[in-house]
GROMACS .gro file of C-alpha atoms in nm:
model
  506
    1MET     CA    1  13.128  11.580  11.218
    2TYR     CA    2  13.501  11.510  11.173
    3ALA     CA    3  13.486  11.254  11.457
    4ARG     CA    4  13.170  11.090  11.291
    5SER     CA    5  13.343  11.085  10.950
    6LYS     CA    6  13.640  10.916  11.111
    7GLN     CA    7  13.409  10.649  11.259
    8MET     CA    8  13.251  10.585  10.923
    9VAL     CA    9  13.592  10.549  10.754
   10SER     CA   10  13.700  10.308  11.025
   11ALA     CA   11  13.381  10.099  10.969
   12VAL     CA   12  13.451  10.087  10.601
   13ALA     CA   13  13.801  10.003  10.657
   14GLY     CA   14  13.711   9.716  10.871
   15LEU     CA   15  13.489   9.587  10.589
   16ALA     CA   16  13.779   9.619  10.345
   17VAL     CA   17  13.999   9.427  10.568
   18HIS     CA   18  13.741   9.162  10.599
   19GLU     CA   19  13.716   9.134  10.228
   20VAL     CA   20  14.092   9.114  10.191
   21ARG     CA   21  14.130   8.841  10.429
   22ARG     CA   22  13.839   8.648  10.240
   23SER     CA   23  14.015   8.705   9.916
   24LEU     CA   24  14.347   8.559  10.044
   25THR     CA   25  14.159   8.242  10.133
   26GLY     CA   26  14.017   8.212   9.786
   27ARG     CA   27  13.651   8.294   9.888
   28CYS     CA   28  13.622   8.640   9.734
   29GLY     CA   29  13.323   8.752   9.529
   30TRP     CA   30  12.956   8.751   9.560
   31SER     CA   31  12.922   8.463   9.327
   32SER     CA   32  13.085   8.218   9.579
   33PRO     CA   33  12.844   8.007   9.753
   34THR     CA   34  12.969   8.099  10.109
   35ALA     CA   35  13.116   8.442  10.055
   36PRO     CA   36  12.790   8.637  10.004
   37SER     CA   37  12.642   8.556  10.336
   38SER     CA   38  12.972   8.647  10.515
   39SER     CA   39  13.009   8.974  10.340
   40ALA     CA   40  12.651   9.061  10.379
   41ASP     CA   41  12.652   8.986  10.757
   42SER     CA   42  12.964   9.207  10.790
   43ILE     CA   43  12.776   9.492  10.620
   44ARG     CA   44  12.476   9.442  10.833
   45GLN     CA   45  12.688   9.441  11.146
   46ALA     CA   46  12.871   9.759  11.038
   47LEU     CA   47  12.536   9.947  10.987
   48GLU     CA   48  12.405   9.838  11.328
   49HIS     CA   49  12.726   9.955  11.488
   50LEU     CA   50  12.705  10.296  11.303
   51GLY     CA   51  12.352  10.354  11.461
   52PRO     CA   52  11.988  10.442  11.396
   53LEU     CA   53  12.022  10.632  11.075
   54TYR     CA   54  12.215  10.368  10.896
   55ILE     CA   55  11.990  10.083  11.045
   56LYS     CA   56  11.686  10.271  10.889
   57LEU     CA   57  11.874  10.323  10.561
   58GLY     CA   58  11.969   9.949  10.551
   59GLN     CA   59  11.605   9.855  10.605
   60LEU     CA   60  11.501  10.078  10.328
   61LEU     CA   61  11.772   9.938  10.092
   62SER     CA   62  11.642   9.592  10.164
   63THR     CA   63  11.351   9.680   9.942
   64ARG     CA   64  11.572   9.761   9.654
   65PRO     CA   65  11.720   9.452   9.490
   66ASP     CA   66  11.774   9.674   9.191
   67LEU     CA   67  12.048   9.848   9.382
   68ILE     CA   68  12.213   9.560   9.577
   69PRO     CA   69  12.287   9.198   9.549
   70ALA     CA   70  12.021   8.934   9.656
   71PRO     CA   71  12.231   8.810   9.952
   72LEU     CA   72  12.271   9.167  10.095
   73VAL     CA   73  11.894   9.214  10.059
   74GLY     CA   74  11.829   8.915  10.279
   75ALA     CA   75  12.083   9.027  10.548
   76LEU     CA   76  11.960   9.383  10.553
   77ARG     CA   77  11.605   9.262  10.626
   78THR     CA   78  11.725   9.109  10.943
   79LEU     CA   79  11.868   9.444  11.071
   80HIS     CA   80  11.735   9.516  11.406
   81ASP     CA   81  11.740   9.832  11.634
   82ARG     CA   82  11.784   9.658  11.965
   83VAL     CA   83  12.080   9.749  12.159
   84HIS     CA   84  12.212   9.697  12.516
   85PRO     CA   85  12.046   9.955  12.747
   86LEU     CA   86  12.253  10.240  12.898
   87PRO     CA   87  12.237  10.269  13.278
   88PHE     CA   88  11.978  10.495  13.412
   89ALA     CA   89  12.242  10.721  13.541
   90ASP     CA   90  12.339  10.807  13.186
   91MET     CA   91  11.981  10.879  13.080
   92GLU     CA   92  11.866  11.081  13.396
   93PRO     CA   93  12.045  11.406  13.278
   94VAL     CA   94  11.815  11.413  12.981
   95LEU     CA   95  11.515  11.386  13.206
   96ARG     CA   96  11.651  11.652  13.428
   97GLU     CA   97  11.739  11.902  13.144
   98ASP     CA   98  11.410  11.866  12.959
   99LEU     CA   99  11.156  11.814  13.250
  100GLY     CA  100  11.340  12.018  13.514
  101PRO     CA  101  11.541  11.931  13.828
  102ALA     CA  102  11.222  11.816  14.021
  103TRP     CA  103  11.104  11.592  13.736
  104ARG     CA  104  11.041  11.297  13.969
  105ALA     CA  105  10.765  11.508  14.164
  106ASP     CA  106  10.536  11.443  13.865
  107PHE     CA  107  10.552  11.054  13.907
  108GLU     CA  108  10.418  10.822  14.163
  109SER     CA  109  10.666  10.568  14.050
  110PHE     CA  110  10.922  10.523  13.779
  111ASP     CA  111  11.088  10.194  13.705
  112THR     CA  112  11.463  10.269  13.660
  113ALA     CA  113  11.587   9.925  13.720
  114ALA     CA  114  11.541   9.821  13.361
  115PRO     CA  115  11.386   9.983  13.049
  116LEU     CA  116  11.078   9.830  12.884
  117GLY     CA  117  11.259   9.866  12.559
  118SER     CA  118  11.605   9.981  12.433
  119ALA     CA  119  11.679  10.105  12.083
  120SER     CA  120  11.959  10.300  11.928
  121ILE     CA  121  11.750  10.634  11.948
  122ALA     CA  122  11.579  10.600  12.286
  123GLN     CA  123  11.498  10.386  12.576
  124VAL     CA  124  11.146  10.334  12.704
  125TYR     CA  125  11.052  10.314  13.089
  126THR     CA  126  10.724  10.232  13.252
  127ALA     CA  127  10.602  10.477  13.512
  128ARG     CA  128  10.284  10.599  13.700
  129LEU     CA  129  10.188  10.948  13.726
  130LEU     CA  130  10.045  11.113  14.027
  131GLY     CA  131   9.681  11.012  14.038
  132GLY     CA  132   9.753  10.652  13.931
  133ARG     CA  133   9.767  10.670  13.548
  134ASP     CA  134  10.001  10.418  13.396
  135VAL     CA  135  10.235  10.577  13.118
  136VAL     CA  136  10.550  10.496  12.931
  137VAL     CA  137  10.821  10.747  12.916
  138LYS     CA  138  11.044  10.762  12.600
  139VAL     CA  139  11.396  10.918  12.670
  140GLN     CA  140  11.626  10.989  12.392
  141ARG     CA  141  11.987  10.874  12.427
  142PRO     CA  142  12.225  11.145  12.504
  143GLY     CA  143  12.396  11.306  12.177
  144VAL     CA  144  12.206  11.082  11.934
  145ALA     CA  145  12.031  11.384  11.755
  146ASP     CA  146  12.369  11.559  11.693
  147THR     CA  147  12.517  11.239  11.570
  148ALA     CA  148  12.216  11.198  11.328
  149ARG     CA  149  12.254  11.547  11.195
  150ASP     CA  150  12.617  11.487  11.114
  151ASP     CA  151  12.523  11.154  10.946
  152MET     CA  152  12.249  11.334  10.739
  153ARG     CA  153  12.510  11.590  10.614
  154ILE     CA  154  12.776  11.312  10.537
  155LEU     CA  155  12.515  11.102  10.346
  156ARG     CA  156  12.397  11.389  10.139
  157ARG     CA  157  12.769  11.460  10.039
  158LEU     CA  158  12.792  11.097   9.954
  159ALA     CA  159  12.484  11.108   9.736
  160ARG     CA  160  12.607  11.399   9.538
  161LEU     CA  161  12.942  11.229   9.489
  162VAL     CA  162  12.772  10.915   9.360
  163ALA     CA  163  12.530  11.106   9.140
  164ARG     CA  164  12.836  11.290   8.974
  165ARG     CA  165  13.063  10.978   8.944
  166ALA     CA  166  12.792  10.727   8.850
  167PRO     CA  167  12.550  10.914   8.615
  168ARG     CA  168  12.415  10.600   8.461
  169LEU     CA  169  12.305  10.474   8.813
  170ASP     CA  170  12.167  10.822   8.907
  171ASP     CA  171  11.965  10.820   8.583
  172ARG     CA  172  11.807  10.488   8.680
  173VAL     CA  173  11.741  10.547   9.058
  174GLY     CA  174  11.773  10.924   9.122
  175VAL     CA  175  12.031  10.892   9.409
  176GLU     CA  176  11.984  11.224   9.571
  177ASN     CA  177  11.606  11.232   9.555
  178LEU     CA  178  11.599  10.872   9.702
  179LEU     CA  179  11.801  10.986   9.996
  180ASP     CA  180  11.581  11.297  10.042
  181ALA     CA  181  11.269  11.077  10.050
  182PHE     CA  182  11.435  10.867  10.323
  183LEU     CA  183  11.593  11.153  10.535
  184GLN     CA  184  11.281  11.388  10.557
  185PRO     CA  185  11.057  11.130  10.724
  186MET     CA  186  11.350  11.046  10.968
  187ALA     CA  187  11.371  11.402  11.106
  188SER     CA  188  11.090  11.350  11.352
  189GLU     CA  189  11.258  11.040  11.480
  190PHE     CA  190  11.490  11.272  11.667
  191ASP     CA  191  11.237  11.539  11.764
  192PHE     CA  192  10.974  11.399  12.012
  193ILE     CA  193  10.764  11.719  11.977
  194ALA     CA  194  10.734  11.646  11.597
  195GLU     CA  195  10.648  11.280  11.695
  196ALA     CA  196  10.376  11.405  11.932
  197ARG     CA  197  10.214  11.616  11.659
  198ASN     CA  198  10.225  11.304  11.432
  199MET     CA  199  10.042  11.107  11.719
  200GLU     CA  200   9.781  11.374  11.751
  201ASP     CA  201   9.714  11.380  11.378
  202ALA     CA  202   9.697  11.004  11.365
  203ARG     CA  203   9.450  11.000  11.665
  204HIS     CA  204   9.225  11.234  11.467
  205VAL     CA  205   9.212  10.974  11.177
  206ALA     CA  206   9.177  10.679  11.427
  207LEU     CA  207   8.832  10.817  11.565
  208ARG     CA  208   8.677  10.689  11.241
  209PHE     CA  209   8.769  10.330  11.322
  210GLN     CA  210   8.603  10.097  11.576
  211ARG     CA  211   8.931   9.924  11.696
  212ILE     CA  212   9.220  10.139  11.605
  213CYS     CA  213   9.393  10.346  11.881
  214VAL     CA  214   9.694  10.581  11.896
  215PRO     CA  215   9.842  10.648  12.240
  216GLN     CA  216   9.751  10.972  12.386
  217VAL     CA  217  10.042  11.224  12.444
  218VAL     CA  218  10.077  11.348  12.804
  219LYS     CA  219  10.388  11.568  12.756
  220ALA     CA  220  10.656  11.608  12.498
  221THR     CA  221  10.977  11.778  12.477
  222LYS     CA  222  11.267  11.755  12.221
  223ARG     CA  223  11.407  11.436  12.395
  224VAL     CA  224  11.131  11.305  12.628
  225LEU     CA  225  10.789  11.188  12.534
  226ILE     CA  226  10.527  11.070  12.798
  227GLN     CA  227  10.229  10.873  12.667
  228SER     CA  228   9.961  10.658  12.770
  229ARG     CA  229  10.059  10.291  12.788
  230ALA     CA  230   9.919  10.051  12.516
  231ALA     CA  231   9.712   9.763  12.645
  232GLY     CA  232   9.784   9.391  12.529
  233THR     CA  233  10.086   9.259  12.360
  234SER     CA  234  10.266   9.285  12.040
  235ILE     CA  235  10.072   9.127  11.750
  236ARG     CA  236  10.390   8.919  11.691
  237ASP     CA  237  10.348   8.764  12.043
  238ALA     CA  238   9.964   8.728  12.038
  239ARG     CA  239   9.814   8.376  12.021
  240PRO     CA  240   9.564   8.354  11.745
  241SER     CA  241   9.384   8.084  11.928
  242ALA     CA  242   9.287   8.353  12.193
  243TYR     CA  243   9.071   8.531  11.940
  244GLU     CA  244   8.756   8.427  11.759
  245PRO     CA  245   8.799   8.393  11.373
  246GLU     CA  246   8.571   8.698  11.319
  247GLU     CA  247   8.759   8.920  11.547
  248ARG     CA  248   9.100   8.813  11.399
  249CYS     CA  249   8.975   8.903  11.056
  250ALA     CA  250   8.824   9.220  11.177
  251ILE     CA  251   9.151   9.322  11.323
  252GLY     CA  252   9.330   9.270  11.004
  253ARG     CA  253   9.058   9.460  10.806
  254GLU     CA  254   9.067   9.751  11.034
  255LEU     CA  255   9.445   9.776  11.020
  256MET     CA  256   9.440   9.777  10.645
  257GLY     CA  257   9.164  10.026  10.638
  258PHE     CA  258   9.345  10.254  10.874
  259MET     CA  259   9.663  10.240  10.680
  260CYS     CA  260   9.494  10.281  10.339
  261GLU     CA  261   9.324  10.595  10.476
  262GLY     CA  262   9.670  10.727  10.536
  263TYR     CA  263   9.824  10.622  10.202
  264PHE     CA  264   9.538  10.747   9.982
  265LEU     CA  265   9.327  11.004  10.157
  266ASN     CA  266   9.526  11.176  10.426
  267ARG     CA  267   9.858  11.122  10.254
  268PHE     CA  268  10.011  11.078  10.591
  269PHE     CA  269  10.099  10.727  10.709
  270HIS     CA  270  10.298  10.521  10.961
  271ALA     CA  271  10.623  10.426  10.788
  272ASP     CA  272  10.710  10.140  11.011
  273PRO     CA  273  10.391   9.937  11.121
  274HIS     CA  274  10.599   9.630  11.184
  275PRO     CA  275  10.448   9.364  11.432
  276GLY     CA  276  10.648   9.509  11.716
  277ASN     CA  277  10.469   9.850  11.678
  278VAL     CA  278  10.115   9.693  11.678
  279PHE     CA  279   9.966   9.581  12.013
  280ILE     CA  280   9.627   9.385  12.044
  281GLN     CA  281   9.437   9.209  12.309
  282PRO     CA  282   9.105   8.999  12.277
  283GLY     CA  283   8.800   9.229  12.289
  284GLY     CA  284   9.039   9.532  12.303
  285PRO     CA  285   9.178   9.803  12.089
  286VAL     CA  286   9.450   9.778  11.817
  287THR     CA  287   9.717  10.031  11.922
  288LEU     CA  288   9.976  10.161  11.683
  289LEU     CA  289  10.301  10.263  11.851
  290ASP     CA  290  10.618  10.471  11.747
  291TRP     CA  291  10.498  10.752  11.524
  292GLY     CA  292  10.859  10.909  11.490
  293MET     CA  293  10.883  10.804  11.122
  294VAL     CA  294  10.596  10.889  10.898
  295GLY     CA  295  10.559  10.938  10.523
  296ARG     CA  296  10.375  11.213  10.336
  297VAL     CA  297  10.274  11.185   9.964
  298ASP     CA  298  10.093  11.437   9.723
  299ARG     CA  299   9.763  11.391   9.584
  300ARG     CA  300   9.897  11.285   9.231
  301LEU     CA  301  10.113  11.015   9.375
  302SER     CA  302   9.846  10.873   9.590
  303LEU     CA  303   9.600  10.872   9.298
  304SER     CA  304   9.844  10.685   9.076
  305LEU     CA  305   9.905  10.442   9.343
  306LEU     CA  306   9.544  10.375   9.398
  307SER     CA  307   9.496  10.332   9.031
  308ALA     CA  308   9.777  10.072   9.041
  309LEU     CA  309   9.607   9.877   9.310
  310VAL     CA  310   9.272   9.904   9.132
  311GLY     CA  311   9.441   9.734   8.829
  312LEU     CA  312   9.592   9.478   9.069
  313ALA     CA  313   9.248   9.408   9.204
  314GLN     CA  314   9.117   9.345   8.844
  315ASN     CA  315   9.421   9.131   8.762
  316ASP     CA  316   9.494   9.384   8.482
  317ALA     CA  317   9.876   9.394   8.431
  318HIS     CA  318   9.848   9.663   8.167
  319ALA     CA  319   9.663   9.889   8.402
  320VAL     CA  320   9.913   9.838   8.680
  321ALA     CA  321  10.201   9.919   8.441
  322ARG     CA  322  10.017  10.240   8.315
  323SER     CA  323   9.972  10.368   8.662
  324TRP     CA  324  10.333  10.270   8.766
  325VAL     CA  325  10.471  10.465   8.486
  326ALA     CA  326  10.239  10.756   8.564
  327MET     CA  327  10.424  10.792   8.908
  328SER     CA  328  10.778  10.733   8.758
  329ARG     CA  329  11.027  10.880   8.524
  330LEU     CA  330  11.124  10.722   8.190
  331THR     CA  331  11.495  10.712   8.133
  332HIS     CA  332  11.649  10.708   7.780
  333SER     CA  333  11.681  10.334   7.795
  334ALA     CA  334  11.302  10.278   7.899
  335ASP     CA  335  11.148   9.970   7.753
  336LEU     CA  336  10.782   9.976   7.823
  337PRO     CA  337  10.663   9.671   7.619
  338ALA     CA  338  10.907   9.462   7.815
  339PHE     CA  339  10.782   9.616   8.142
  340ARG     CA  340  10.430   9.529   8.060
  341GLN     CA  341  10.525   9.177   7.982
  342ASP     CA  342  10.713   9.150   8.297
  343LEU     CA  343  10.394   9.258   8.495
  344SER     CA  344  10.179   9.024   8.306
  345LEU     CA  345  10.371   8.749   8.470
  346LEU     CA  346  10.394   8.905   8.814
  347VAL     CA  347  10.040   9.049   8.864
  348PRO     CA  348   9.836   8.736   8.872
  349HIS     CA  349  10.063   8.568   9.142
  350ILE     CA  350   9.953   8.873   9.374
  351HIS     CA  351   9.583   8.885   9.258
  352PHE     CA  352   9.506   8.525   9.365
  353ALA     CA  353   9.702   8.477   9.688
  354SER     CA  354   9.597   8.500  10.049
  355LEU     CA  355   9.814   8.681  10.301
  356GLY     CA  356   9.930   8.335  10.419
  357GLU     CA  357  10.065   8.246  10.070
  358LEU     CA  358  10.180   8.598   9.966
  359ASP     CA  359  10.491   8.781  10.053
  360PHE     CA  360  10.394   9.128   9.936
  361GLY     CA  361  10.720   9.276  10.035
  362ALA     CA  362  10.906   9.030   9.809
  363LYS     CA  363  10.675   9.092   9.523
  364LEU     CA  364  10.718   9.469   9.559
  365THR     CA  365  11.090   9.452   9.565
  366ARG     CA  366  11.065   9.232   9.243
  367LEU     CA  367  10.851   9.496   9.080
  368LEU     CA  368  11.109   9.772   9.182
  369ALA     CA  369  11.383   9.563   9.033
  370VAL     CA  370  11.188   9.497   8.713
  371SER     CA  371  11.098   9.861   8.686
  372THR     CA  372  11.472   9.982   8.712
  373HIS     CA  373  11.593   9.706   8.482
  374ARG     CA  374  11.353   9.829   8.220
  375GLY     CA  375  11.478  10.182   8.244
  376ILE     CA  376  11.198  10.329   8.460
  377GLN     CA  377  11.306  10.543   8.754
  378THR     CA  378  11.060  10.474   9.028
  379HIS     CA  379  10.927  10.775   9.249
  380PRO     CA  380  11.155  10.787   9.546
  381MET     CA  381  10.873  10.776   9.803
  382ILE     CA  382  10.758  10.427   9.658
  383ALA     CA  383  11.033  10.250   9.850
  384LEU     CA  384  10.901  10.396  10.186
  385LEU     CA  385  10.544  10.335  10.095
  386GLY     CA  386  10.638   9.974   9.981
  387ARG     CA  387  10.822   9.917  10.311
  388SER     CA  388  10.523  10.044  10.515
  389PHE     CA  389  10.286   9.822  10.319
  390ALA     CA  390  10.504   9.521  10.345
  391ASN     CA  391  10.539   9.572  10.710
  392LEU     CA  392  10.158   9.603  10.752
  393GLU     CA  393  10.112   9.291  10.555
  394GLY     CA  394  10.351   9.112  10.795
  395SER     CA  395  10.160   9.234  11.090
  396VAL     CA  396   9.825   9.124  10.956
  397ARG     CA  397   9.960   8.792  10.859
  398HIS     CA  398  10.047   8.717  11.223
  399ILE     CA  399   9.681   8.732  11.331
  400ALA     CA  400   9.484   8.671  11.006
  401PRO     CA  401   9.677   8.479  10.746
  402GLU     CA  402   9.357   8.370  10.553
  403LEU     CA  403   9.263   8.730  10.468
  404SER     CA  404   9.309   8.809  10.102
  405LEU     CA  405   9.504   9.133  10.042
  406VAL     CA  406   9.329   9.211   9.709
  407GLY     CA  407   9.005   9.111   9.848
  408THR     CA  408   9.016   9.326  10.158
  409PHE     CA  409   9.137   9.611   9.933
  410THR     CA  410   8.847   9.561   9.695
  411THR     CA  411   8.603   9.615   9.987
  412LEU     CA  412   8.789   9.945  10.083
  413MET     CA  413   8.775  10.065   9.724
  414PRO     CA  414   8.429  10.254   9.732
  415HIS     CA  415   8.522  10.436  10.043
  416LEU     CA  416   8.860  10.544   9.894
  417VAL     CA  417   8.720  10.638   9.564
  418ASN     CA  418   8.443  10.843   9.727
  419GLY     CA  419   8.717  11.020   9.930
  420PHE     CA  420   8.875  11.139   9.611
  421VAL     CA  421   8.532  11.245   9.463
  422ARG     CA  422   8.465  11.455   9.778
  423GLU     CA  423   8.805  11.598   9.767
  424THR     CA  424   8.765  11.686   9.390
  425MET     CA  425   8.430  11.867   9.457
  426SER     CA  426   8.566  12.062   9.759
  427PRO     CA  427   8.592  12.443   9.711
  428VAL     CA  428   8.970  12.428   9.728
  429GLN     CA  429   9.010  12.168   9.478
  430ARG     CA  430   8.746  12.322   9.250
  431ALA     CA  431   8.956  12.642   9.265
  432HIS     CA  432   9.272  12.456   9.196
  433THR     CA  433   9.115  12.285   8.883
  434THR     CA  434   8.982  12.594   8.764
  435LEU     CA  435   9.318  12.761   8.765
  436ASP     CA  436   9.470  12.460   8.586
  437VAL     CA  437   9.195  12.503   8.321
  438ILE     CA  438   9.269  12.875   8.286
  439ALA     CA  439   9.635  12.806   8.252
  440ALA     CA  440   9.585  12.539   7.996
  441HIS     CA  441   9.333  12.754   7.807
  442ASP     CA  442   9.590  13.038   7.796
  443LYS     CA  443   9.869  12.805   7.673
  444VAL     CA  444   9.649  12.657   7.398
  445LEU     CA  445   9.541  13.012   7.286
  446GLY     CA  446   9.903  13.099   7.270
  447ASN     CA  447   9.988  12.798   7.072
  448VAL     CA  448   9.688  12.862   6.833
  449ASP     CA  449   9.803  13.230   6.785
  450ALA     CA  450  10.156  13.111   6.701
  451LEU     CA  451  10.016  12.848   6.458
  452VAL     CA  452   9.775  13.102   6.291
  453ASP     CA  453  10.056  13.357   6.250
  454GLY     CA  454  10.296  13.093   6.117
  455LEU     CA  455  10.044  12.950   5.857
  456ALA     CA  456   9.932  13.308   5.755
  457ASP     CA  457  10.300  13.416   5.703
  458THR     CA  458  10.372  13.100   5.514
  459ALA     CA  459  10.067  13.156   5.290
  460LEU     CA  460  10.175  13.521   5.234
  461ASN     CA  461  10.526  13.443   5.161
  462LEU     CA  462  10.434  13.175   4.915
  463ARG     CA  463  10.171  13.386   4.760
  464GLY     CA  464   9.951  13.093   4.696
  465ASP     CA  465   9.599  13.002   4.790
  466PRO     CA  466   9.599  12.998   5.177
  467ALA     CA  467   9.347  12.716   5.178
  468GLU     CA  468   9.571  12.501   4.960
  469VAL     CA  469   9.862  12.570   5.209
  470VAL     CA  470   9.674  12.487   5.508
  471ASP     CA  471   9.507  12.183   5.345
  472SER     CA  472   9.860  12.059   5.254
  473LEU     CA  473  10.006  12.126   5.600
  474LEU     CA  474   9.724  11.940   5.788
  475ALA     CA  475   9.669  11.657   5.547
  476LYS     CA  476   9.968  11.444   5.679
  477GLY     CA  477   9.887  11.239   5.974
  478THR     CA  478   9.534  11.343   6.023
  479ASP     CA  479   9.229  11.117   6.015
  480ALA     CA  480   8.943  11.210   5.808
  481GLY     CA  481   8.687  11.335   6.069
  482PHE     CA  482   8.959  11.538   6.254
  483GLY     CA  483   9.115  11.661   5.934
  484LYS     CA  484   8.787  11.813   5.798
  485ALA     CA  485   8.711  11.989   6.128
  486VAL     CA  486   9.054  12.135   6.156
  487ARG     CA  487   9.085  12.250   5.801
  488ALA     CA  488   8.740  12.421   5.814
  489VAL     CA  489   8.829  12.614   6.132
  490VAL     CA  490   9.199  12.687   6.067
  491CYS     CA  491   9.148  12.767   5.707
  492ALA     CA  492   8.889  13.040   5.797
  493VAL     CA  493   9.113  13.194   6.046
  494VAL     CA  494   9.422  13.189   5.816
  495VAL     CA  495   9.236  13.325   5.523
  496HIS     CA  496   9.127  13.614   5.748
  497GLU     CA  497   9.488  13.672   5.877
  498TRP     CA  498   9.623  13.631   5.523
  499ARG     CA  499   9.408  13.895   5.392
  500ARG     CA  500   9.475  14.140   5.677
  501LYS     CA  501   9.848  14.097   5.635
  502ARG     CA  502   9.826  14.118   5.255
  503ARG     CA  503   9.669  14.455   5.294
  504HIS     CA  504   9.927  14.572   5.539
  505ALA     CA  505  10.193  14.454   5.299
  506ARG     CA  506  10.069  14.684   5.029
   0.00000   0.00000   0.00000
């Protein structure tokens, strides 16, 4: 880890030298018209140089304009994870160690000349198994997992340091929780056995959709993943003219339906469905690739998020604000009226736009910025959810820009709500609800006992009419109907307790 820390210090020092040189030429500061892009590009290049974890972190930060300047947001959105491929001779030891010395015997052919894809975590090769089945083989770069573990430890230390040294920032964004929400989904990126489990879980969900497909896992080890090859091309490279309008829209709706199933019902979702990870072909399936990074949310968060989208579908900014606050934490400087007013200006722009007109990612980052500015600490998982949803929107826009995001979501609403109802009526959820009711009942009884004892003691000590004491205590701030009911019940109980304690006092 010392060597990795040294490398990070070197990268930071390089950025500092770059800034000093710019300051000497009089171009220092983010307010300069030319300096921001130069500084932002330098930071982007440094993150790309440091490797996969920092690339993913930069991509996540690009959704948080409340934390970083606008020029840097734009630069981090262009972060890419494409690197020069290593020679196959450097990758072959991984295959030999994970699959055995005779690994080639399992393949009829294996294209070692050039990988199909090369990223900072792994390289992907095309191959054919014995028997003629076409597959792709994902091979992890040597040492990348160890480096990632060191990076995670370093980042956690930095997060603790920032939380201590910048308490106001930590109060607004929750630095350590935000980092944890990012690092936990990243863990399976460096463990292909975990990625294979993610794929099998996703395949089970995909069975309920006509077009959605997830590659089948043939074999998985920690560093090698063999899976079926996806048909077609990236949705980014597909020609919309090759598809009938009905098929294009059906592809977009199925993608949204599958992802919404993950966001709201399964609470397990593809965290990076960008166009390069979605393959399509005319008349064929829609295949989602790269299940290394997935997000998981709990029931309460998914329900609040669904309520926010229902408010969006109804063009109800106050409902969106209410649901957003339910999945957030109010700081001491929270300004809810101003937040509602901000949303009343933002929500209509989302409600009435088609995907061709709407950049949902930009709108979401604007909402995050507004939330933080108004003293509302957003749930740390929202950034990952928002990035996933924005990437989904970008993928669908390539093939069906005429689709309405809100309109499509509205058609999905009955299915999603029914899913929540079925879950609520399930034996497990009924048991959970019953336990909550029992716990609440016991808490209320305890509070009532304390209230009765307190009122009775007060009446006894004052040696006055207990009914008058209760009446005076309950009269303030109580509406007429509620006041009569409370006085009638509590008075009876207090009189009884007062008389009992009066007897004991004698």
